[in-house]
Amino acid sequence: MADLKVDLTAPNGKKFALPTGLFIGNEFVKSASGAKITSINPTNEEEICSVEAASPEDIDKAVAVARAALNHESWRDISATERGRLLYKLADLAEQEREVLATIETWDNGKPFGDATGDLQEVIDVLRYYAGYADKIHGQTIPTTSQKFAYTLKQPIGVCAQIIPWNYPLAMAAWKLGPALACGNTVVLKPAEQTPLSILYFADLIRKAGFPPGVVNITNGYGKDAGQALASHADVDKVAFTGSTATGKHIMKTASSNMKNITLETGGKSPLLVFEDADIDQAAKWAHAGIMSNMGQICTATSRVLVQASVYDQFVEAFVAVVRTTSKVGDPFAEDTFQGPQVTKTQYQRVLSYVESGKAEGATLATGGKPSPIGGKGYFIEPTVFTNVKPGMRIYREEVFGPFVAIAVFGDEAEAVAMANDTTYGLGAAVFSRDVERAHRVAGRIDAGMVWINSSNDSDFRVPFGGVKQSGIGRELGEAGLAAYSQIKAVHVNLGQKL
Ligand code: ADP
């Protein structure tokens, strides 16, 4: 059967053919129910194209194919080195197709093209990083008694469901595919319904790289049916999820049906602390990058900025100046654009509703807060800064997920740490101080999975990423990311103990 495809020309003039089917067993196929997802360009609110959407029946099929691939000699018995080679090949193909992939990402998601190109570099880097690990994942020998020899094997977990968000569609897929495949698992990956397109082009590269059929399956679909079917499936061994805390909690419950292994990376309200001994100019620039990049749609965005009273006015002035001069809102394909549209109308309305909430609760709107359409279209919002925010306010406590920051004041270090930790979340945190002792002391005391000292959100694929409290369970990236996709089997060998 010929693959389902559509010929497209992107706003930047790039022409390409995009597969539109569900990618199951290395083929692009129609959904059983005929359901579709229509993808919308958030820049002008026009339709891009429609793709197949998986029903629970399609999920059953994808899981069965992934199970068969797990037990098939072409994958089960492949050498670890060869597994790594397939990942290297996939990285090479992504590198060759970087421009098309970044184009689709910008078109579908609204992120500036330069950022999408950066995301693609991350995809390539992550795949190569885990490709290198594929034949370096091994167990231990454990001395016990003279009559026992014990050793451990690191084995794949099995069929892994991977549920992906829309803010970094390809990068989040790579974070999950790299370690899963390096460890020898098979995968059914469900992209977010808001951004279903780039992963379909990428799926074709998976096939071209030479992965056996069924090792990676990509099933676009809606959360409440395809996602739910995947997270509750009795023949899925693991679910890895990135998305909102509410959905993460729901998935955790659903996954309990057959006690699936889980990795969750969920929401955040990450604090950025500016102490009076900080380099204020640098703090302002990093604080800007830490909240306004990717339209503020970053789970680790440092969306609560806490500033010591003695430098509060100085910092606010410097920060607002950086926002006004750097955060150029516009067409994501234009070179000088820093900020494109929010991904969907729902997200756009959500961010604007928090502007109303901030005003109603008495915070000071220092800049922004209004829609910023181009020719009357698009989900653009001015970068928004609220000052004089109090810990009781919703904009201080709730994740907004937009170009929206809440700035509050603290007196001393103890209050700064208490305020930083006064949240149900625990993903990232940033500390600005030139006092080495203070910076490390505070980093140690903040309840977060990641702390940046004198920067914000400069995550790195070689370093573990994840949260504590209601920001998640488990780690991705770095060597720690492998633990999420392998399990330890202990083998006890009797060396002569008689009963
Ligand atoms: P958002 O609220 O920002 O859209 P979600 O956490 O709901 O974020 O979505 C992240 C991913 O989780 C998406 O791929 C979405 O389809 C999926 N998802 C949403 N609801 C469910 C669910 N009930 N079960 C499984 N996956 C879901």
Coordinates of C-alpha atoms and ligand atoms in Angstrom, one line a residue:
M1 CA 0.0 0.0 0.0
A2 CA 1.3 3.4 -0.9
D3 CA 2.1 5.7 2.1
L4 CA -0.4 8.4 2.9
K5 CA 1.3 11.7 2.1
V6 CA 0.6 15.4 1.4
D7 CA 2.7 17.8 -0.6
L8 CA 3.2 21.1 1.4
T9 CA 4.8 24.4 0.9
A10 CA 5.7 26.2 4.1
P11 CA 5.5 29.9 4.7
N12 CA 9.3 30.1 4.2
G13 CA 9.0 28.6 0.7
K14 CA 10.3 25.2 1.7
K15 CA 8.5 22.4 -0.2
F16 CA 8.3 18.8 1.1
A17 CA 6.1 15.7 1.2
L18 CA 4.7 14.9 4.6
P19 CA 3.5 11.4 5.6
T20 CA 0.1 11.7 7.2
G21 CA -0.6 8.2 8.5
L22 CA -0.1 6.5 11.8
F23 CA 3.4 5.0 11.7
I24 CA 3.0 1.4 12.7
G25 CA 5.4 -1.4 11.8
N26 CA 7.4 1.0 9.6
E27 CA 4.4 1.8 7.4
F28 CA 2.1 4.9 7.4
V29 CA -1.4 3.6 7.7
K30 CA -5.0 5.0 8.1
S31 CA -6.6 5.0 11.4
A32 CA -9.3 2.4 12.1
S33 CA -11.9 5.0 13.0
G34 CA -11.2 7.5 10.2
A35 CA -10.5 10.1 12.9
K36 CA -8.2 13.0 12.0
I37 CA -6.3 15.8 13.6
T38 CA -6.3 19.1 11.8
S39 CA -3.2 21.1 12.5
I40 CA -3.5 24.9 12.8
N41 CA -0.8 27.5 12.1
P42 CA -0.8 29.6 15.3
T43 CA 0.7 32.6 13.3
N44 CA -2.4 33.1 11.1
E45 CA -5.0 30.6 12.4
E46 CA -5.1 28.8 9.1
E47 CA -5.2 25.0 8.6
I48 CA -1.9 23.4 7.6
C49 CA -3.2 19.9 6.9
S50 CA -4.9 16.9 8.5
V51 CA -3.3 13.7 9.7
E52 CA -4.6 10.4 10.9
A53 CA -5.6 10.2 14.6
A54 CA -5.3 6.9 16.4
S55 CA -8.3 5.2 18.0
P56 CA -7.9 2.7 20.9
E57 CA -8.1 0.0 18.2
D58 CA -5.0 1.5 16.5
I59 CA -3.2 1.7 19.8
D60 CA -3.9 -2.1 20.3
K61 CA -2.3 -2.7 16.9
A62 CA 0.7 -0.5 17.6
V63 CA 1.3 -2.2 21.0
A64 CA 1.0 -5.7 19.4
V65 CA 3.5 -4.7 16.7
A66 CA 5.9 -3.2 19.4
R67 CA 5.6 -6.4 21.4
A68 CA 6.3 -8.6 18.4
A69 CA 9.4 -6.4 17.6
L70 CA 10.7 -6.7 21.1
N71 CA 10.7 -10.5 20.8
H72 CA 11.9 -10.6 17.2
E73 CA 15.5 -11.7 16.6
S74 CA 16.1 -8.6 14.4
W75 CA 15.9 -6.4 17.5
R76 CA 16.2 -8.8 20.5
D77 CA 19.4 -10.4 19.2
I78 CA 21.0 -7.3 17.6
S79 CA 24.4 -6.5 19.0
A80 CA 24.4 -3.5 21.3
T81 CA 27.0 -1.8 19.0
E82 CA 24.7 -2.2 16.1
R83 CA 21.8 -0.7 18.1
G84 CA 24.1 2.3 18.7
R85 CA 24.9 2.5 14.9
L86 CA 21.2 2.7 14.1
L87 CA 20.9 5.7 16.5
Y88 CA 23.9 7.3 14.9
K89 CA 22.4 6.8 11.5
L90 CA 19.1 8.4 12.7
A91 CA 21.1 11.4 14.0
D92 CA 22.9 11.7 10.7
L93 CA 19.6 11.7 8.8
A94 CA 18.1 14.3 11.2
E95 CA 21.1 16.4 10.5
Q96 CA 20.7 16.2 6.8
E97 CA 17.0 17.1 7.1
R98 CA 17.4 19.7 9.8
E99 CA 16.0 22.5 7.7
V100 CA 12.8 20.8 6.8
L101 CA 12.3 19.5 10.3
A102 CA 12.8 22.9 11.8
T103 CA 10.5 24.4 9.2
I104 CA 7.7 22.1 10.1
E105 CA 8.3 22.7 13.8
T106 CA 8.0 26.5 13.3
W107 CA 5.0 26.3 11.1
D108 CA 3.1 23.9 13.4
N109 CA 4.2 25.2 16.8
G110 CA 4.9 28.9 16.2
K111 CA 8.4 28.9 17.7
P112 CA 11.0 31.1 16.0
F113 CA 12.9 29.4 13.2
G114 CA 16.3 30.0 14.9
D115 CA 14.9 28.3 18.1
A116 CA 13.5 25.4 16.0
T117 CA 17.0 25.0 14.4
G118 CA 18.5 24.9 17.9
D119 CA 16.0 22.3 18.9
L120 CA 17.1 20.1 16.0
Q121 CA 20.7 20.4 17.1
E122 CA 19.5 19.1 20.5
V123 CA 17.7 16.2 18.8
I124 CA 20.9 15.3 16.9
D125 CA 23.1 15.7 20.0
V126 CA 20.8 13.6 22.2
L127 CA 20.6 10.8 19.7
R128 CA 24.4 10.7 19.3
Y129 CA 24.9 10.9 23.1
Y130 CA 22.7 7.8 23.7
A131 CA 24.0 6.0 20.6
G132 CA 27.4 6.1 22.3
Y133 CA 25.9 4.5 25.4
A134 CA 24.2 1.6 23.6
D135 CA 27.2 -0.8 24.1
K136 CA 28.3 0.6 27.4
I137 CA 25.2 -0.4 29.4
H138 CA 26.2 -3.4 31.6
G139 CA 25.7 -5.0 34.9
Q140 CA 28.0 -5.9 37.8
T141 CA 29.5 -9.0 39.4
I142 CA 28.8 -9.0 43.2
P143 CA 31.0 -10.9 45.6
T144 CA 28.9 -12.7 48.2
T145 CA 30.2 -16.1 49.6
S146 CA 32.7 -18.6 48.2
Q147 CA 29.8 -20.7 47.1
K148 CA 27.8 -18.1 45.2
F149 CA 28.6 -16.2 42.2
A150 CA 26.1 -13.3 41.6
Y151 CA 25.9 -10.9 38.7
T152 CA 23.4 -8.5 37.3
L153 CA 22.1 -7.9 33.8
K154 CA 20.7 -4.6 32.6
Q155 CA 17.8 -5.5 30.4
P156 CA 15.2 -3.4 28.5
I157 CA 11.9 -2.7 30.3
G158 CA 9.9 -3.8 27.3
V159 CA 7.2 -2.0 25.4
C160 CA 7.4 1.7 26.3
A161 CA 4.6 4.2 25.8
Q162 CA 6.0 7.7 25.4
I163 CA 3.5 10.6 25.6
I164 CA 4.9 13.9 24.3
P165 CA 4.0 17.5 24.8
W166 CA 3.7 20.3 22.2
N167 CA 6.3 22.8 23.4
Y168 CA 9.3 21.0 22.1
P169 CA 7.8 18.3 19.9
L170 CA 10.9 16.8 18.4
A171 CA 13.3 17.4 21.2
M172 CA 11.0 15.8 23.7
A173 CA 10.6 12.8 21.4
A174 CA 14.4 12.5 21.1
W175 CA 14.9 12.7 24.9
K176 CA 12.7 9.7 25.2
L177 CA 13.6 7.7 22.1
G178 CA 17.4 8.0 22.5
P179 CA 17.7 6.2 25.9
A180 CA 14.7 3.8 25.2
L181 CA 16.4 2.6 22.0
A182 CA 19.9 2.5 23.4
C183 CA 18.6 0.2 26.1
G184 CA 16.9 -2.1 23.6
N185 CA 13.2 -1.3 24.3
T186 CA 10.5 -0.9 21.7
V187 CA 8.3 2.2 21.6
V188 CA 4.8 3.5 20.9
L189 CA 5.1 7.2 20.9
K190 CA 2.1 9.6 21.1
P191 CA 2.8 13.1 20.0
A192 CA 0.6 16.0 21.3
E193 CA -2.4 16.7 19.2
Q194 CA -1.5 20.4 18.9
T195 CA 1.8 19.6 17.1
P196 CA 1.4 16.3 15.1
L197 CA 3.5 17.1 12.0
S198 CA 7.3 17.2 12.5
I199 CA 7.4 13.7 14.1
L200 CA 5.8 12.2 11.0
Y201 CA 8.6 13.5 8.8
F202 CA 11.0 12.2 11.5
A203 CA 9.2 8.8 11.5
D204 CA 10.3 8.3 7.9
L205 CA 13.9 8.9 8.9
I206 CA 13.5 6.1 11.6
R207 CA 12.6 3.7 8.8
K208 CA 15.4 5.0 6.6
A209 CA 17.9 4.5 9.4
G210 CA 17.1 0.8 9.3
F211 CA 15.3 0.2 12.6
P212 CA 13.4 -3.1 12.3
P213 CA 9.6 -2.7 11.8
G214 CA 7.7 -2.2 15.0
V215 CA 10.7 -1.0 17.1
V216 CA 9.3 2.6 17.0
N217 CA 5.6 3.3 16.3
I218 CA 4.2 6.8 16.2
T219 CA 0.5 7.2 16.8
N220 CA -0.8 10.7 16.6
G221 CA -4.0 11.0 18.5
Y222 CA -6.0 12.8 21.2
G223 CA -5.0 12.6 24.8
K224 CA -8.4 11.4 26.1
D225 CA -8.6 8.4 23.7
A226 CA -5.2 7.5 22.1
G227 CA -3.3 8.7 25.2
Q228 CA -5.7 7.1 27.6
A229 CA -5.6 3.8 25.6
L230 CA -1.9 3.8 25.7
A231 CA -1.4 4.6 29.4
S232 CA -4.0 2.0 30.4
H233 CA -2.9 -0.8 28.0
A234 CA -2.3 -4.1 29.7
D235 CA 0.6 -5.0 27.4
V236 CA 2.6 -1.8 27.9
D237 CA 5.4 -2.1 30.4
K238 CA 6.3 1.5 30.9
V239 CA 4.8 4.9 30.4
A240 CA 7.0 8.0 30.1
F241 CA 5.1 11.3 30.1
T242 CA 5.9 14.9 29.7
G243 CA 3.1 17.4 30.2
S244 CA 0.9 19.0 32.8
T245 CA 0.8 18.0 36.4
A246 CA -3.0 17.2 36.2
T247 CA -2.5 14.9 33.3
G248 CA 0.6 13.4 34.9
K249 CA -1.4 12.5 38.0
H250 CA -4.1 10.9 35.9
I251 CA -1.6 8.9 33.9
M252 CA 0.0 7.7 37.2
K253 CA -3.4 6.4 38.3
T254 CA -4.1 4.8 34.9
A255 CA -0.7 3.2 34.8
S256 CA -1.4 1.4 38.1
S257 CA -3.8 -1.0 36.3
N258 CA -0.8 -3.3 35.5
M259 CA 1.7 -1.5 37.6
K260 CA 3.6 0.1 34.7
N261 CA 7.0 1.6 35.3
I262 CA 6.6 5.3 35.1
T263 CA 8.6 8.4 34.4
L264 CA 6.8 11.7 34.7
E265 CA 8.0 15.2 33.9
T266 CA 5.3 17.7 34.7
G267 CA 4.7 21.3 35.6
G268 CA 6.7 23.9 37.4
K269 CA 6.6 27.4 39.0
S270 CA 10.4 27.6 39.2
P271 CA 11.9 30.5 41.2
L272 CA 14.8 32.7 40.2
L273 CA 16.4 34.3 43.2
V274 CA 18.3 37.6 42.9
F275 CA 20.5 38.4 45.9
E276 CA 21.9 41.9 46.6
D277 CA 25.4 40.7 45.8
A278 CA 24.4 39.5 42.3
D279 CA 25.5 40.9 38.9
I280 CA 22.2 42.6 38.3
D281 CA 22.8 43.2 34.6
Q282 CA 23.5 39.5 34.1
A283 CA 20.6 38.5 36.4
A284 CA 18.2 40.6 34.3
K285 CA 19.4 39.0 31.0
W286 CA 19.2 35.5 32.2
A287 CA 15.9 36.1 33.9
H288 CA 14.6 37.2 30.6
A289 CA 15.9 34.2 28.7
G290 CA 14.6 32.0 31.6
I291 CA 11.0 33.0 31.2
M292 CA 10.5 34.6 27.8
S293 CA 12.2 32.0 25.6
N294 CA 10.0 29.6 23.6
M295 CA 7.0 32.0 24.3
G296 CA 7.3 31.1 28.0
Q297 CA 6.2 27.6 27.1
I298 CA 8.9 25.7 29.1
C299 CA 8.2 23.5 32.0
T300 CA 11.4 24.8 33.7
A301 CA 10.7 28.4 32.9
T302 CA 11.8 30.6 35.9
S303 CA 8.4 32.2 36.1
R304 CA 8.7 33.5 39.7
V305 CA 11.4 36.0 40.2
L306 CA 12.3 36.7 43.8
V307 CA 14.5 39.8 44.4
Q308 CA 16.1 41.1 47.6
A309 CA 14.6 44.3 48.7
S310 CA 17.8 46.3 48.6
V311 CA 18.2 45.7 44.8
Y312 CA 14.5 45.3 43.9
D313 CA 14.0 48.6 42.0
Q314 CA 17.3 48.3 40.3
F315 CA 16.6 44.8 39.1
V316 CA 13.0 45.6 37.9
E317 CA 14.3 48.5 35.9
A318 CA 17.0 46.5 34.3
F319 CA 14.7 43.5 33.6
V320 CA 11.9 45.5 32.1
A321 CA 14.4 47.3 29.8
V322 CA 15.7 43.9 28.6
V323 CA 12.2 42.7 28.0
R324 CA 11.3 45.8 26.0
T325 CA 14.5 45.7 23.9
T326 CA 14.9 42.0 23.3
S327 CA 11.5 40.3 23.2
K328 CA 10.5 41.3 19.7
V329 CA 7.2 39.6 18.9
G330 CA 6.4 38.7 15.3
D331 CA 6.4 36.2 12.4
P332 CA 8.4 33.2 13.7
F333 CA 10.1 32.9 10.3
A334 CA 11.4 36.4 10.5
E335 CA 15.1 36.5 11.5
D336 CA 14.7 39.3 14.1
T337 CA 11.8 37.6 15.9
F338 CA 12.4 36.6 19.5
Q339 CA 8.8 35.6 20.3
G340 CA 6.2 33.9 18.1
P341 CA 2.6 33.1 18.9
Q342 CA 1.4 30.9 21.7
V343 CA 0.8 27.4 20.4
T344 CA -3.0 27.4 20.4
K345 CA -6.0 29.6 21.0
T346 CA -6.6 27.7 24.3
Q347 CA -3.1 28.5 25.6
Y348 CA -3.4 32.1 24.4
Q349 CA -6.7 32.6 26.2
R350 CA -5.3 30.9 29.3
V351 CA -2.3 33.4 29.4
L352 CA -4.6 36.4 28.9
S353 CA -6.9 35.1 31.7
Y354 CA -3.9 35.2 34.1
V355 CA -3.3 38.9 33.1
E356 CA -6.8 39.6 34.3
S357 CA -6.2 37.6 37.5
G358 CA -3.0 39.5 38.2
K359 CA -4.7 42.9 37.8
A360 CA -7.7 41.8 39.8
E361 CA -5.5 40.6 42.7
G362 CA -3.7 43.9 42.8
A363 CA -0.3 43.2 41.3
T364 CA 1.3 45.9 39.2
L365 CA 1.4 45.3 35.4
A366 CA 4.9 46.7 34.6
T367 CA 4.7 45.9 30.9
G368 CA 2.8 43.9 28.3
G369 CA -0.4 42.1 29.1
K370 CA -2.2 42.6 25.8
P371 CA -2.7 40.6 22.6
S372 CA -0.4 41.5 19.8
P373 CA -1.9 40.1 16.6
I374 CA -0.3 40.5 13.1
G375 CA -2.9 41.7 10.7
G376 CA -5.6 40.9 13.2
K377 CA -4.5 37.2 13.3
G378 CA -2.4 34.9 15.4
Y379 CA -2.1 33.9 19.1
F380 CA 0.5 36.6 19.9
I381 CA 0.8 38.1 23.4
E382 CA 3.0 40.9 24.5
P383 CA 5.7 39.8 27.0
T384 CA 4.1 40.4 30.3
V385 CA 5.7 41.4 33.6
F386 CA 3.9 41.8 36.9
T387 CA 5.7 43.3 39.9
N388 CA 4.7 43.7 43.5
V389 CA 3.3 40.2 43.4
K390 CA 2.4 38.6 46.7
P391 CA 2.7 34.9 47.6
G392 CA -1.1 34.6 48.0
M393 CA -1.8 35.6 44.4
R394 CA -2.7 33.0 41.8
I395 CA -0.1 34.4 39.4
Y396 CA 2.5 33.6 42.1
R397 CA 1.3 30.1 42.7
E398 CA -0.1 28.7 39.4
E399 CA 1.8 27.7 36.2
V400 CA 0.8 30.1 33.5
F401 CA 3.0 28.6 30.7
G402 CA 3.4 31.8 28.7
P403 CA 5.6 34.9 28.3
F404 CA 4.5 36.0 31.8
V405 CA 6.5 36.6 34.9
A406 CA 5.7 37.4 38.5
I407 CA 8.2 39.4 40.5
A408 CA 8.1 39.5 44.3
V409 CA 10.4 40.8 47.0
F410 CA 12.3 39.0 49.9
G411 CA 14.2 40.3 52.8
D412 CA 17.0 37.9 53.7
E413 CA 18.3 34.5 52.6
A414 CA 16.1 32.5 54.9
E415 CA 13.0 34.2 53.6
A416 CA 14.3 33.7 50.0
V417 CA 14.6 29.9 50.5
A418 CA 11.3 29.7 52.3
M419 CA 9.5 31.6 49.5
A420 CA 11.3 29.5 46.8
N421 CA 10.1 26.3 48.4
D422 CA 6.6 27.5 49.1
T423 CA 5.1 25.7 46.1
T424 CA 3.7 22.3 45.2
Y425 CA 6.2 22.2 42.4
G426 CA 10.0 21.4 42.4
L427 CA 11.4 21.4 38.9
G428 CA 14.0 24.1 38.4
A429 CA 15.4 27.0 40.3
A430 CA 18.0 29.7 39.6
V431 CA 20.2 31.6 42.1
F432 CA 22.0 34.8 41.4
S433 CA 24.8 35.7 43.8
R434 CA 28.5 36.4 43.6
D435 CA 29.0 34.9 47.0
V436 CA 30.2 31.3 46.3
E437 CA 29.3 30.1 49.7
R438 CA 25.8 31.5 49.6
A439 CA 25.1 30.3 46.0
H440 CA 26.0 26.7 46.9
R441 CA 24.2 26.8 50.3
V442 CA 21.0 28.0 48.7
A443 CA 21.3 25.6 45.8
G444 CA 21.4 22.8 48.3
R445 CA 18.4 24.0 50.2
I446 CA 16.0 24.6 47.4
D447 CA 13.5 21.7 46.7
A448 CA 14.1 21.3 43.0
G449 CA 15.4 18.7 40.6
M450 CA 17.7 21.3 39.0
V451 CA 19.4 24.5 40.2
W452 CA 21.2 26.9 38.0
I453 CA 23.7 29.2 39.7
N454 CA 24.1 32.5 37.8
S455 CA 22.1 31.3 34.8
S456 CA 18.6 30.0 34.0
N457 CA 17.4 27.2 31.9
D458 CA 20.7 26.4 30.3
S459 CA 20.0 22.6 30.5
D460 CA 22.4 20.2 28.9
F461 CA 21.7 16.8 27.4
R462 CA 24.7 15.4 29.4
V463 CA 23.1 16.4 32.7
P464 CA 20.1 14.8 34.4
F465 CA 16.8 16.6 34.0
G466 CA 13.7 16.2 36.2
G467 CA 11.7 17.3 39.1
V468 CA 10.8 16.6 42.7
K469 CA 7.4 17.1 44.5
Q470 CA 4.6 17.5 41.9
S471 CA 7.0 18.3 39.1
G472 CA 7.7 14.6 38.4
I473 CA 9.2 11.2 39.0
G474 CA 12.5 10.0 37.6
R475 CA 15.1 11.6 35.4
E476 CA 15.7 12.1 31.7
L477 CA 19.0 13.0 30.0
G478 CA 22.6 12.2 31.1
E479 CA 23.6 8.8 32.3
A480 CA 20.6 9.0 34.8
G481 CA 18.3 8.9 31.8
L482 CA 19.3 5.3 31.1
A483 CA 17.9 4.1 34.4
A484 CA 14.4 5.0 33.2
Y485 CA 14.7 2.5 30.4
S486 CA 16.5 -0.5 31.8
Q487 CA 15.8 -2.9 34.6
I488 CA 18.2 -4.9 36.7
K489 CA 18.0 -8.7 36.7
A490 CA 20.0 -10.5 39.4
V491 CA 21.4 -13.9 38.6
H492 CA 22.5 -16.2 41.4
V493 CA 24.9 -19.0 40.5
N494 CA 25.3 -21.8 43.0
L495 CA 29.0 -22.7 43.2
G496 CA 28.6 -26.0 45.1
Q497 CA 26.3 -25.3 48.1
K498 CA 24.6 -28.6 48.8
L499 CA 21.2 -29.0 50.6
Ligands
ADP1 P1 -1.7 20.5 27.9 O1 -2.7 20.6 29.0 O2 -0.6 21.5 27.9 O3 -2.2 20.2 26.6 P2 -1.3 17.7 28.6 O4 -0.6 17.3 29.8 O5 -2.8 17.5 28.7 O6 -0.9 19.2 28.3 O7 -0.8 17.0 27.4 C1 0.5 16.4 27.2 C2 0.4 15.1 26.5 O8 -0.5 14.2 27.2 C3 -0.3 15.2 25.1 O9 0.3 14.2 24.2 C4 -1.7 14.8 25.4 O10 -2.4 14.3 24.3 C5 -1.5 13.7 26.4 N1 -2.7 13.4 27.2 C6 -3.7 14.3 27.6 N2 -4.6 13.7 28.4 C7 -4.2 12.4 28.5 C8 -4.8 11.2 29.1 N3 -5.9 11.3 29.8 N4 -4.1 10.1 29.0 C9 -3.0 10.0 28.3 N5 -2.4 11.0 27.7 C10 -3.0 12.2 27.8

